[in-house]
Amino acid sequence: MSDKTDSIAHLTHEIREFARERDWEQFHDPKSLVLALVGEVGELAELFQWVPAADAVAEFQDPARKQRAGEEIADVLTYLLRLADVLEIDIAEDACRKLDGSRERFVATTVRGQAPLKN
Amino acid sequence: MSDKTDSIAHLTHEIREFARERDWEQFHDPKSLVLALVGEVGELAELFQWVPAADAVAEFQDPARKQRAGEEIADVLTYLLRLADVLEIDIAEDACRKLDGSRERFVATTVRGQAPLKN
Amino acid sequence: MSDKTDSIAHLTHEIREFARERDWEQFHDPKSLVLALVGEVGELAELFQWVPAADAVAEFQDPARKQRAGEEIADVLTYLLRLADVLEIDIAEDACRKLDGSRERFVATTVRGQAPLKN
Amino acid sequence: MSDKTDSIAHLTHEIREFARERDWEQFHDPKSLVLALVGEVGELAELFQWVPAADAVAEFQDPARKQRAGEEIADVLTYLLRLADVLEIDIAEDACRKLDGSRERFVATTVRGQAPLKN
């Protein structure tokens, strides 16, 4: 994979152009985008709902199921990047800052092996 | 922002190390990660629920609200990348492939300005 | 509609029998049921995602769309009642108690016409 | 619990009056209500996210946790009934019809003990 493909800014730009070329920006207000995101999260959840928790990683080694999961995850990412874009949010920067905060809040030697409380 | 920070692979690696250092991989089966993702999507939805649709972009120019939105979007991204990682899914590649498919399916000159049917 | 049909306890009982007759109780642990619920919420969200907020009630007067919305809402209700059932939660009682709490918290004369803060 | 409390129509009426008394109907368009529902589903998901699937029912016998789960389930139900109400959908009737359809689609003797495919 090229570095460019792997860049959040590049992917965000591609999605923005996709919307612009179809004159779909008019539909992309934040509330509508969150609902679209929820729709994709629902499809992702459905893939796993009846799979025994301990078997999920193994079962999704199957190429067809892995591909389906990859598609749904990609759909969620697409709407998430589009939402960040219309809100002019630098999602990569915010994710790094959030991770720095979590590193301080959850000191490794203190919380090791304990189920994290809700974030 | 450095190119490195903006890389999906780099961010995925940082999140993986964060989990590994705390011995939290044991909690990160796919079903649990989807539920954690849903929790963060819920917090994101709450920010927008009572905002008039047409005012959302303007209201979230306010620095404090923009920061809150950025934090929730970052949390969703974090769990999404972690999920892709445990499933060994290359999310950037899948997102590019999905976008290529959408470009074919929704020909710009045909669908211009029409509300896209559910993806 | 008969009183019986309208009873939460009756509906809960019907759903329980449906699961029991198919030996599906084994799949109905809480995490799986929440994921199934999320799947149905996603289908519900998709129905509304690109509809202008102000037009949604009018557009869903259309019999076919109203029926679709009714089906998705029914699916969400079904998994919600099933979840309450496996957790032995009296959902009607809890909803009444929650509403009593909200009546105290949000005094009508004080909050009238103001967007409620997140609950 | 009285029969009245257990009636979906009665609960729907109580929620409608709660909104009317606070002049909150103006905020209760379908898209906003779905987002509010998603917020509550997120809080519900968070309760279960890191609990081992097999332990969830037992862990939520604990009175404090059971009460928390009951509150979140009640919140989801409240927004779901409010959504059905603004769309003039008879949710109890639709749930019964959906269940009848599922009884035909999933014949008990045929599907017994097999993980149901997504509904």
Short mmCIF file of C-alpha atoms in Angstrom, two decimals:
data_model
loop_
_atom_site.label_atom_id
_atom_site.label_comp_id
_atom_site.label_asym_id
_atom_site.label_seq_id
_atom_site.Cartn_x
_atom_site.Cartn_y
_atom_site.Cartn_z
CA MET A 1 0.00 0.00 0.00
CA SER A 2 1.36 3.41 -0.90
CA ASP A 3 1.84 5.96 1.88
CA LYS A 4 -0.63 8.18 0.10
CA THR A 5 -3.47 5.63 0.23
CA ASP A 6 -2.82 5.19 3.93
CA SER A 7 -3.15 8.90 4.70
CA ILE A 8 -6.30 10.04 6.51
CA ALA A 9 -6.05 13.44 4.78
CA HIS A 10 -5.83 11.77 1.37
CA LEU A 11 -8.81 9.48 2.04
CA THR A 12 -10.83 12.43 3.39
CA HIS A 13 -10.03 14.36 0.21
CA GLU A 14 -11.15 11.46 -2.02
CA ILE A 15 -14.46 11.16 -0.16
CA ARG A 16 -15.04 14.92 -0.36
CA GLU A 17 -14.45 14.89 -4.14
CA PHE A 18 -16.80 11.91 -4.50
CA ALA A 19 -19.57 13.91 -2.79
CA ARG A 20 -18.80 17.13 -4.66
CA GLU A 21 -18.88 15.47 -8.09
CA ARG A 22 -22.40 14.16 -7.33
CA ASP A 23 -23.63 17.41 -5.74
CA TRP A 24 -24.29 15.41 -2.58
CA GLU A 25 -22.79 17.95 -0.15
CA GLN A 26 -26.35 19.22 0.36
CA PHE A 27 -27.27 15.92 2.08
CA HIS A 28 -24.17 15.84 4.27
CA ASP A 29 -25.22 17.85 7.30
CA PRO A 30 -23.86 16.38 10.57
CA LYS A 31 -27.14 14.84 11.78
CA SER A 32 -27.69 13.03 8.47
CA LEU A 33 -24.08 11.81 8.45
CA VAL A 34 -24.36 10.47 11.99
CA LEU A 35 -27.53 8.59 10.97
CA ALA A 36 -25.71 7.18 7.93
CA LEU A 37 -22.83 6.16 10.20
CA VAL A 38 -25.31 4.43 12.54
CA GLY A 39 -26.73 2.54 9.56
CA GLU A 40 -23.27 1.17 8.73
CA VAL A 41 -22.48 0.38 12.37
CA GLY A 42 -25.72 -1.62 12.39
CA GLU A 43 -24.57 -3.67 9.41
CA LEU A 44 -21.25 -4.28 11.14
CA ALA A 45 -22.99 -5.38 14.35
CA GLU A 46 -25.21 -7.83 12.44
CA LEU A 47 -22.15 -9.70 11.16
CA PHE A 48 -21.11 -10.58 14.71
CA GLN A 49 -24.39 -10.78 16.62
CA TRP A 50 -24.83 -14.56 16.86
CA VAL A 51 -21.16 -15.58 16.63
CA PRO A 52 -19.79 -16.95 19.93
CA ALA A 53 -17.49 -14.22 21.28
CA ALA A 54 -14.49 -16.56 21.54
CA ASP A 55 -14.87 -17.75 17.93
CA ALA A 56 -15.24 -14.39 16.21
CA VAL A 57 -11.59 -13.81 15.23
CA ALA A 58 -11.23 -17.37 13.91
CA GLU A 59 -14.53 -17.36 12.00
CA PHE A 60 -13.62 -14.10 10.29
CA GLN A 61 -10.39 -15.57 8.93
CA ASP A 62 -12.68 -17.04 6.28
CA PRO A 63 -11.95 -14.86 3.21
CA ALA A 64 -15.60 -14.14 2.32
CA ARG A 65 -16.54 -13.14 5.85
CA LYS A 66 -13.33 -11.13 6.28
CA GLN A 67 -14.15 -9.25 3.10
CA ARG A 68 -17.70 -8.49 4.33
CA ALA A 69 -16.35 -7.22 7.64
CA GLY A 70 -13.77 -5.11 5.78
CA GLU A 71 -16.51 -3.57 3.65
CA GLU A 72 -18.66 -2.63 6.63
CA ILE A 73 -15.69 -1.23 8.54
CA ALA A 74 -14.74 0.78 5.44
CA ASP A 75 -18.30 2.16 5.21
CA VAL A 76 -18.19 3.28 8.84
CA LEU A 77 -14.78 4.91 8.26
CA THR A 78 -16.04 6.69 5.15
CA TYR A 79 -18.94 8.39 6.95
CA LEU A 80 -16.75 9.14 9.97
CA LEU A 81 -14.13 10.91 7.83
CA ARG A 82 -16.88 12.76 5.93
CA LEU A 83 -18.40 13.93 9.23
CA ALA A 84 -15.02 15.14 10.50
CA ASP A 85 -14.50 16.92 7.18
CA VAL A 86 -17.78 18.89 7.22
CA LEU A 87 -17.04 19.88 10.83
CA GLU A 88 -13.46 20.87 9.84
CA ILE A 89 -12.06 18.51 12.45
CA ASP A 90 -8.54 17.10 12.13
CA ILE A 91 -9.41 13.57 13.19
CA ALA A 92 -5.84 12.19 13.13
CA GLU A 93 -4.61 14.97 15.41
CA ASP A 94 -7.57 14.53 17.77
CA ALA A 95 -7.05 10.75 17.89
CA CYS A 96 -3.38 11.24 18.82
CA ARG A 97 -4.27 13.76 21.52
CA LYS A 98 -6.97 11.47 22.89
CA LEU A 99 -4.47 8.59 23.01
CA ASP A 100 -1.96 10.79 24.87
CA GLY A 101 -4.68 11.59 27.39
CA SER A 102 -5.54 7.91 27.81
CA ARG A 103 -1.88 7.05 28.37
CA GLU A 104 -1.82 9.45 31.32
CA ARG A 105 -5.22 8.45 32.66
CA PHE A 106 -4.65 4.71 32.46
CA VAL A 107 -1.11 4.22 33.76
CA ALA A 108 0.06 0.88 32.39
CA THR A 109 1.53 -0.45 35.63
CA THR A 110 -1.65 0.41 37.56
CA VAL A 111 -4.40 -0.85 35.26
CA ARG A 112 -2.62 -3.84 33.76
CA GLY A 113 -5.01 -6.69 33.01
CA GLN A 114 -8.06 -4.99 34.50
CA ALA A 115 -11.11 -4.41 32.35
CA PRO A 116 -11.00 -0.72 31.53
CA LEU A 117 -13.96 1.21 32.84
CA LYS A 118 -15.99 2.92 30.14
CA ASN A 119 -13.84 5.55 28.46
CA MET B 1 0.72 17.48 11.14
CA SER B 2 3.47 15.07 10.24
CA ASP B 3 2.81 12.48 7.54
CA LYS B 4 3.42 9.83 10.15
CA THR B 5 0.64 11.03 12.47
CA ASP B 6 -1.75 11.07 9.55
CA SER B 7 -1.06 7.44 8.61
CA ILE B 8 -3.77 4.90 9.40
CA ALA B 9 -1.12 2.19 9.84
CA HIS B 10 0.79 4.37 12.32
CA LEU B 11 -2.32 5.19 14.34
CA THR B 12 -3.36 1.54 14.34
CA HIS B 13 0.10 0.62 15.65
CA GLU B 14 -0.08 3.18 18.46
CA ILE B 15 -3.50 1.88 19.57
CA ARG B 16 -2.25 -1.71 19.49
CA GLU B 17 0.74 -0.82 21.67
CA PHE B 18 -1.54 1.06 24.07
CA ALA B 19 -3.65 -2.11 24.52
CA ARG B 20 -0.62 -4.41 24.72
CA GLU B 21 1.14 -2.35 27.42
CA ARG B 22 -2.00 -2.63 29.60
CA ASP B 23 -2.62 -6.32 28.83
CA TRP B 24 -6.02 -5.30 27.47
CA GLU B 25 -5.90 -7.44 24.30
CA GLN B 26 -7.87 -10.05 26.28
CA PHE B 27 -10.90 -7.72 26.29
CA HIS B 28 -10.64 -6.81 22.61
CA ASP B 29 -12.64 -9.55 20.93
CA PRO B 30 -14.71 -8.26 17.98
CA LYS B 31 -18.10 -8.30 19.73
CA SER B 32 -16.78 -6.31 22.68
CA LEU B 33 -15.07 -3.84 20.36
CA VAL B 34 -18.27 -3.30 18.34
CA LEU B 35 -20.15 -2.64 21.59
CA ALA B 36 -17.45 -0.15 22.65
CA LEU B 37 -17.72 1.49 19.21
CA VAL B 38 -21.51 1.72 19.65
CA GLY B 39 -20.96 3.40 23.03
CA GLU B 40 -18.83 6.10 21.39
CA VAL B 41 -21.23 6.51 18.46
CA GLY B 42 -23.95 7.10 21.07
CA GLU B 43 -21.94 9.90 22.67
CA LEU B 44 -21.41 11.44 19.22
CA ALA B 45 -25.15 11.23 18.43
CA GLU B 46 -26.03 12.93 21.73
CA LEU B 47 -24.02 16.01 20.76
CA PHE B 48 -26.23 16.61 17.75
CA GLN B 49 -29.63 15.23 18.79
CA TRP B 50 -31.50 18.46 19.56
CA VAL B 51 -29.52 20.82 17.31
CA PRO B 52 -31.57 22.03 14.29
CA ALA B 53 -30.13 20.21 11.27
CA ALA B 54 -29.42 23.42 9.37
CA ASP B 55 -27.53 24.99 12.31
CA ALA B 56 -25.27 22.07 13.18
CA VAL B 57 -22.18 23.08 11.19
CA ALA B 58 -22.38 26.69 12.42
CA GLU B 59 -22.99 25.75 16.07
CA PHE B 60 -20.01 23.41 16.04
CA GLN B 61 -17.66 26.20 14.96
CA ASP B 62 -17.72 27.11 18.63
CA PRO B 63 -14.27 25.92 19.86
CA ALA B 64 -15.54 24.05 22.93
CA ARG B 65 -18.24 22.15 21.00
CA LYS B 66 -15.86 21.49 18.11
CA GLN B 67 -13.37 20.01 20.55
CA ARG B 68 -16.08 17.78 22.08
CA ALA B 69 -17.13 16.57 18.63
CA GLY B 70 -13.48 15.93 17.75
CA GLU B 71 -13.01 13.86 20.89
CA GLU B 72 -16.04 11.68 20.19
CA ILE B 73 -15.11 11.21 16.54
CA ALA B 74 -11.59 10.27 17.67
CA ASP B 75 -13.01 7.71 20.11
CA VAL B 76 -15.09 6.11 17.35
CA LEU B 77 -12.03 6.02 15.07
CA THR B 78 -9.90 4.45 17.80
CA TYR B 79 -12.25 1.50 18.33
CA LEU B 80 -12.81 1.13 14.58
CA LEU B 81 -9.06 0.88 13.90
CA ARG B 82 -8.64 -1.52 16.82
CA LEU B 83 -11.43 -3.73 15.45
CA ALA B 84 -9.87 -3.75 11.98
CA ASP B 85 -6.52 -4.62 13.59
CA VAL B 86 -7.75 -7.65 15.55
CA LEU B 87 -9.50 -8.89 12.38
CA GLU B 88 -6.29 -8.25 10.36
CA ILE B 89 -8.20 -6.02 7.97
CA ASP B 90 -6.40 -3.32 5.96
CA ILE B 91 -9.00 -0.64 6.44
CA ALA B 92 -7.36 1.98 4.17
CA GLU B 93 -7.20 -0.44 1.28
CA ASP B 94 -10.80 -1.56 1.83
CA ALA B 95 -12.01 2.04 2.01
CA CYS B 96 -10.29 2.85 -1.31
CA ARG B 97 -11.77 -0.25 -2.94
CA LYS B 98 -15.23 0.58 -1.60
CA LEU B 99 -14.93 4.13 -2.97
CA ASP B 100 -13.93 2.78 -6.38
CA GLY B 101 -17.03 0.58 -6.34
CA SER B 102 -19.25 3.52 -5.37
CA ARG B 103 -17.78 5.60 -8.19
CA GLU B 104 -18.92 2.94 -10.67
CA ARG B 105 -22.28 2.33 -9.01
CA PHE B 106 -23.21 5.98 -8.66
CA VAL B 107 -22.20 7.57 -11.98
CA ALA B 108 -21.79 11.28 -11.32
CA THR B 109 -23.73 12.48 -14.35
CA THR B 110 -26.66 10.16 -13.55
CA VAL B 111 -27.15 10.68 -9.82
CA ARG B 112 -26.15 14.33 -9.56
CA GLY B 113 -28.15 16.15 -6.87
CA GLN B 114 -30.35 13.17 -6.03
CA ALA B 115 -30.43 11.84 -2.51
CA PRO B 116 -28.33 8.71 -2.64
CA LEU B 117 -30.23 5.58 -1.77
CA LYS B 118 -28.79 3.71 1.20
CA ASN B 119 -25.29 2.59 0.38
CA MET C 1 -56.36 -3.68 19.36
CA SER C 2 -57.10 -5.88 22.35
CA ASP C 3 -55.69 -4.88 25.73
CA LYS C 4 -53.76 -8.11 25.73
CA THR C 5 -51.88 -7.34 22.51
CA ASP C 6 -50.95 -3.97 23.93
CA SER C 7 -49.43 -5.41 27.09
CA ILE C 8 -45.65 -5.35 27.40
CA ALA C 9 -45.75 -8.50 29.54
CA HIS C 10 -47.82 -10.31 26.90
CA LEU C 11 -45.51 -9.28 24.06
CA THR C 12 -42.47 -10.27 26.12
CA HIS C 13 -44.03 -13.67 26.72
CA GLU C 14 -44.73 -14.21 23.00
CA ILE C 15 -41.13 -13.36 22.09
CA ARG C 16 -39.81 -15.68 24.80
CA GLU C 17 -41.93 -18.56 23.49
CA PHE C 18 -40.78 -17.83 19.93
CA ALA C 19 -37.15 -18.20 21.04
CA ARG C 20 -37.85 -21.25 23.20
CA GLU C 21 -39.67 -23.14 20.44
CA ARG C 22 -36.62 -22.70 18.20
CA ASP C 23 -34.06 -23.46 20.91
CA TRP C 24 -32.60 -20.00 20.30
CA GLU C 25 -32.24 -19.03 23.98
CA GLN C 26 -28.64 -20.22 23.68
CA PHE C 27 -27.88 -17.28 21.34
CA HIS C 28 -29.66 -14.69 23.47
CA ASP C 29 -26.95 -13.59 25.88
CA PRO C 30 -27.07 -9.83 26.60
CA LYS C 31 -24.09 -8.84 24.42
CA SER C 32 -25.49 -10.66 21.40
CA LEU C 33 -28.93 -9.14 21.96
CA VAL C 34 -27.49 -5.62 22.19
CA LEU C 35 -25.64 -6.22 18.90
CA ALA C 36 -28.88 -7.47 17.30
CA LEU C 37 -30.66 -4.38 18.65
CA VAL C 38 -27.92 -2.18 17.14
CA GLY C 39 -28.45 -3.92 13.79
CA GLU C 40 -32.14 -3.01 13.83
CA VAL C 41 -31.46 0.55 15.01
CA GLY C 42 -29.13 0.85 12.02
CA GLU C 43 -31.92 -0.18 9.63
CA LEU C 44 -34.21 2.37 11.28
CA ALA C 45 -31.58 5.13 10.94
CA GLU C 46 -31.10 4.34 7.24
CA LEU C 47 -34.76 5.06 6.53
CA PHE C 48 -34.37 8.65 7.70
CA GLN C 49 -30.74 9.49 6.90
CA TRP C 50 -31.19 11.62 3.77
CA VAL C 51 -34.72 12.88 4.43
CA PRO C 52 -34.82 16.62 5.26
CA ALA C 53 -35.56 16.83 9.00
CA ALA C 54 -38.63 19.04 8.51
CA ASP C 55 -40.16 16.67 5.92
CA ALA C 56 -39.75 13.39 7.77
CA VAL C 57 -43.19 13.17 9.42
CA ALA C 58 -44.96 14.13 6.17
CA GLU C 59 -42.90 11.76 3.98
CA PHE C 60 -43.62 8.85 6.31
CA GLN C 61 -47.38 9.33 5.98
CA ASP C 62 -46.89 7.42 2.72
CA PRO C 63 -48.31 3.94 3.55
CA ALA C 64 -45.36 1.94 2.20
CA ARG C 65 -42.76 4.03 4.05
CA LYS C 66 -44.85 4.08 7.20
CA GLN C 67 -45.06 0.31 7.09
CA ARG C 68 -41.28 0.03 6.66
CA ALA C 69 -40.70 2.34 9.61
CA GLY C 70 -43.21 0.34 11.67
CA GLU C 71 -41.37 -2.88 10.86
CA GLU C 72 -37.99 -1.52 11.91
CA ILE C 73 -39.39 0.02 15.10
CA ALA C 74 -41.05 -3.33 15.86
CA ASP C 75 -37.72 -5.13 15.35
CA VAL C 76 -35.98 -2.78 17.78
CA LEU C 77 -38.78 -3.28 20.32
CA THR C 78 -38.59 -7.06 19.95
CA TYR C 79 -34.88 -7.24 20.81
CA LEU C 80 -35.28 -4.66 23.58
CA LEU C 81 -38.04 -6.69 25.27
CA ARG C 82 -36.03 -9.88 24.81
CA LEU C 83 -33.00 -8.24 26.43
CA ALA C 84 -35.09 -7.03 29.39
CA ASP C 85 -36.53 -10.55 29.69
CA VAL C 86 -33.18 -12.36 29.88
CA LEU C 87 -32.02 -9.80 32.47
CA GLU C 88 -35.31 -10.25 34.40
CA ILE C 89 -35.99 -6.53 34.18
CA ASP C 90 -39.55 -5.17 34.40
CA ILE C 91 -39.19 -2.64 31.61
CA ALA C 92 -42.67 -1.07 32.01
CA GLU C 93 -42.06 -0.39 35.69
CA ASP C 94 -38.58 1.02 35.02
CA ALA C 95 -39.92 3.27 32.25
CA CYS C 96 -42.59 4.67 34.60
CA ARG C 97 -40.03 5.26 37.34
CA LYS C 98 -37.65 6.94 34.88
CA LEU C 99 -40.47 9.20 33.68
CA ASP C 100 -41.31 10.14 37.28
CA GLY C 101 -37.66 11.07 37.79
CA SER C 102 -37.64 13.17 34.62
CA ARG C 103 -40.79 15.00 35.73
CA GLU C 104 -38.97 16.08 38.89
CA ARG C 105 -35.70 16.87 37.15
CA PHE C 106 -37.21 18.86 34.31
CA VAL C 107 -39.85 21.05 35.96
CA ALA C 108 -42.29 22.03 33.22
CA THR C 109 -42.47 25.71 34.11
CA THR C 110 -38.67 26.01 34.21
CA VAL C 111 -37.59 24.17 31.06
CA ARG C 112 -40.55 25.00 28.81
CA GLY C 113 -39.48 25.34 25.18
CA GLN C 114 -35.78 24.87 25.86
CA ALA C 115 -33.90 22.09 24.13
CA PRO C 116 -33.47 19.44 26.81
CA LEU C 117 -29.88 18.71 27.66
CA LYS C 118 -28.86 15.13 27.08
CA ASN C 119 -30.81 12.89 29.44
CA MET D 1 -47.85 -3.82 38.40
CA SER D 2 -51.23 -2.60 37.24
CA ASP D 3 -52.46 -3.59 33.79
CA LYS D 4 -52.55 0.07 32.91
CA THR D 5 -48.85 0.64 33.61
CA ASP D 6 -48.04 -2.32 31.41
CA SER D 7 -49.92 -0.96 28.40
CA ILE D 8 -47.85 0.37 25.50
CA ALA D 9 -50.63 2.83 24.65
CA HIS D 10 -50.68 4.13 28.21
CA LEU D 11 -46.89 4.55 28.36
CA THR D 12 -46.91 6.26 24.96
CA HIS D 13 -49.57 8.66 26.24
CA GLU D 14 -47.57 9.49 29.37
CA ILE D 15 -44.46 10.25 27.31
CA ARG D 16 -46.47 12.42 24.91
CA GLU D 17 -47.90 14.44 27.80
CA PHE D 18 -44.42 14.81 29.30
CA ALA D 19 -43.19 16.36 26.03
CA ARG D 20 -46.29 18.50 25.54
CA GLU D 21 -46.15 19.98 29.05
CA ARG D 22 -42.57 21.15 28.37
CA ASP D 23 -43.26 22.34 24.79
CA TRP D 24 -40.65 19.86 23.62
CA GLU D 25 -42.66 18.48 20.67
CA GLN D 26 -40.74 20.99 18.52
CA PHE D 27 -37.52 18.99 19.11
CA HIS D 28 -39.10 15.61 18.46
CA ASP D 29 -38.76 15.22 14.70
CA PRO D 30 -37.92 11.64 13.67
CA LYS D 31 -34.23 12.24 12.88
CA SER D 32 -33.62 13.87 16.26
CA LEU D 33 -35.49 11.09 18.04
CA VAL D 34 -33.45 8.40 16.27
CA LEU D 35 -30.26 10.20 17.33
CA ALA D 36 -31.53 10.37 20.92
CA LEU D 37 -32.36 6.66 20.73
CA VAL D 38 -28.82 5.96 19.48
CA GLY D 39 -27.44 7.90 22.44
CA GLU D 40 -29.32 5.66 24.86
CA VAL D 41 -28.39 2.49 22.97
CA GLY D 42 -24.77 3.62 23.33
CA GLU D 43 -25.14 3.89 27.11
CA LEU D 44 -26.70 0.42 27.16
CA ALA D 45 -23.84 -1.03 25.08
CA GLU D 46 -21.24 0.50 27.41
CA LEU D 47 -22.64 -1.45 30.36
CA PHE D 48 -21.87 -4.75 28.67
CA GLN D 49 -18.82 -4.00 26.51
CA TRP D 50 -16.06 -5.56 28.62
CA VAL D 51 -18.16 -8.17 30.46
CA PRO D 52 -17.38 -11.76 29.33
CA ALA D 53 -20.40 -12.85 27.26
CA ALA D 54 -21.03 -15.93 29.39
CA ASP D 55 -21.00 -13.93 32.66
CA ALA D 56 -23.33 -11.10 31.64
CA VAL D 57 -26.61 -12.52 32.97
CA ALA D 58 -25.01 -13.49 36.30
CA GLU D 59 -23.14 -10.20 36.75
CA PHE D 60 -26.32 -8.22 36.16
CA GLN D 61 -28.13 -10.03 38.97
CA ASP D 62 -26.28 -7.56 41.17
CA PRO D 63 -29.03 -5.08 42.19
CA ALA D 64 -27.08 -1.91 41.37
CA ARG D 65 -26.05 -3.12 37.91
CA LYS D 66 -29.52 -4.50 37.22
CA GLN D 67 -30.99 -1.13 38.07
CA ARG D 68 -28.54 0.65 35.74
CA ALA D 69 -29.40 -1.74 32.92
CA GLY D 70 -33.10 -1.23 33.61
CA GLU D 71 -32.68 2.53 33.41
CA GLU D 72 -30.89 2.40 30.07
CA ILE D 73 -33.39 -0.07 28.61
CA ALA D 74 -36.19 2.23 29.83
CA ASP D 75 -34.54 5.21 28.13
CA VAL D 76 -34.32 3.32 24.83
CA LEU D 77 -37.97 2.28 25.15
CA THR D 78 -39.04 5.86 25.90
CA TYR D 79 -37.50 7.29 22.73
CA LEU D 80 -38.72 4.32 20.68
CA LEU D 81 -42.34 4.83 21.81
CA ARG D 82 -42.03 8.59 21.25
CA LEU D 83 -40.75 7.97 17.70
CA ALA D 84 -43.61 5.57 16.95
CA ASP D 85 -46.02 8.17 18.34
CA VAL D 86 -44.86 11.07 16.15
CA LEU D 87 -45.02 8.75 13.13
CA GLU D 88 -48.51 7.57 14.20
CA ILE D 89 -47.33 3.97 14.22
CA ASP D 90 -49.09 1.33 16.35
CA ILE D 91 -45.95 -0.35 17.59
CA ALA D 92 -47.70 -3.18 19.50
CA GLU D 93 -49.69 -4.17 16.43
CA ASP D 94 -46.61 -4.02 14.20
CA ALA D 95 -44.59 -6.10 16.66
CA CYS D 96 -47.30 -8.79 16.70
CA ARG D 97 -47.48 -8.83 12.90
CA LYS D 98 -43.68 -9.02 12.65
CA LEU D 99 -43.67 -11.95 15.07
CA ASP D 100 -46.34 -13.73 13.03
CA GLY D 101 -44.18 -13.27 9.93
CA SER D 102 -41.12 -14.63 11.75
CA ARG D 103 -43.08 -17.67 12.92
CA GLU D 104 -43.80 -18.52 9.26
CA ARG D 105 -40.33 -17.66 8.02
CA PHE D 106 -38.48 -19.58 10.71
CA VAL D 107 -40.38 -22.85 11.07
CA ALA D 108 -39.53 -24.19 14.51
CA THR D 109 -38.87 -27.78 13.42
CA THR D 110 -36.56 -26.63 10.62
CA VAL D 111 -34.40 -24.02 12.32
CA ARG D 112 -34.24 -25.52 15.80
CA GLY D 113 -30.92 -24.79 17.49
CA GLN D 114 -29.35 -23.09 14.49
CA ALA D 115 -28.08 -19.55 14.81
CA PRO D 116 -30.72 -17.44 13.11
CA LEU D 117 -29.42 -15.56 10.12
CA LYS D 118 -29.78 -11.81 10.42
CA ASN D 119 -33.45 -10.93 10.54
#
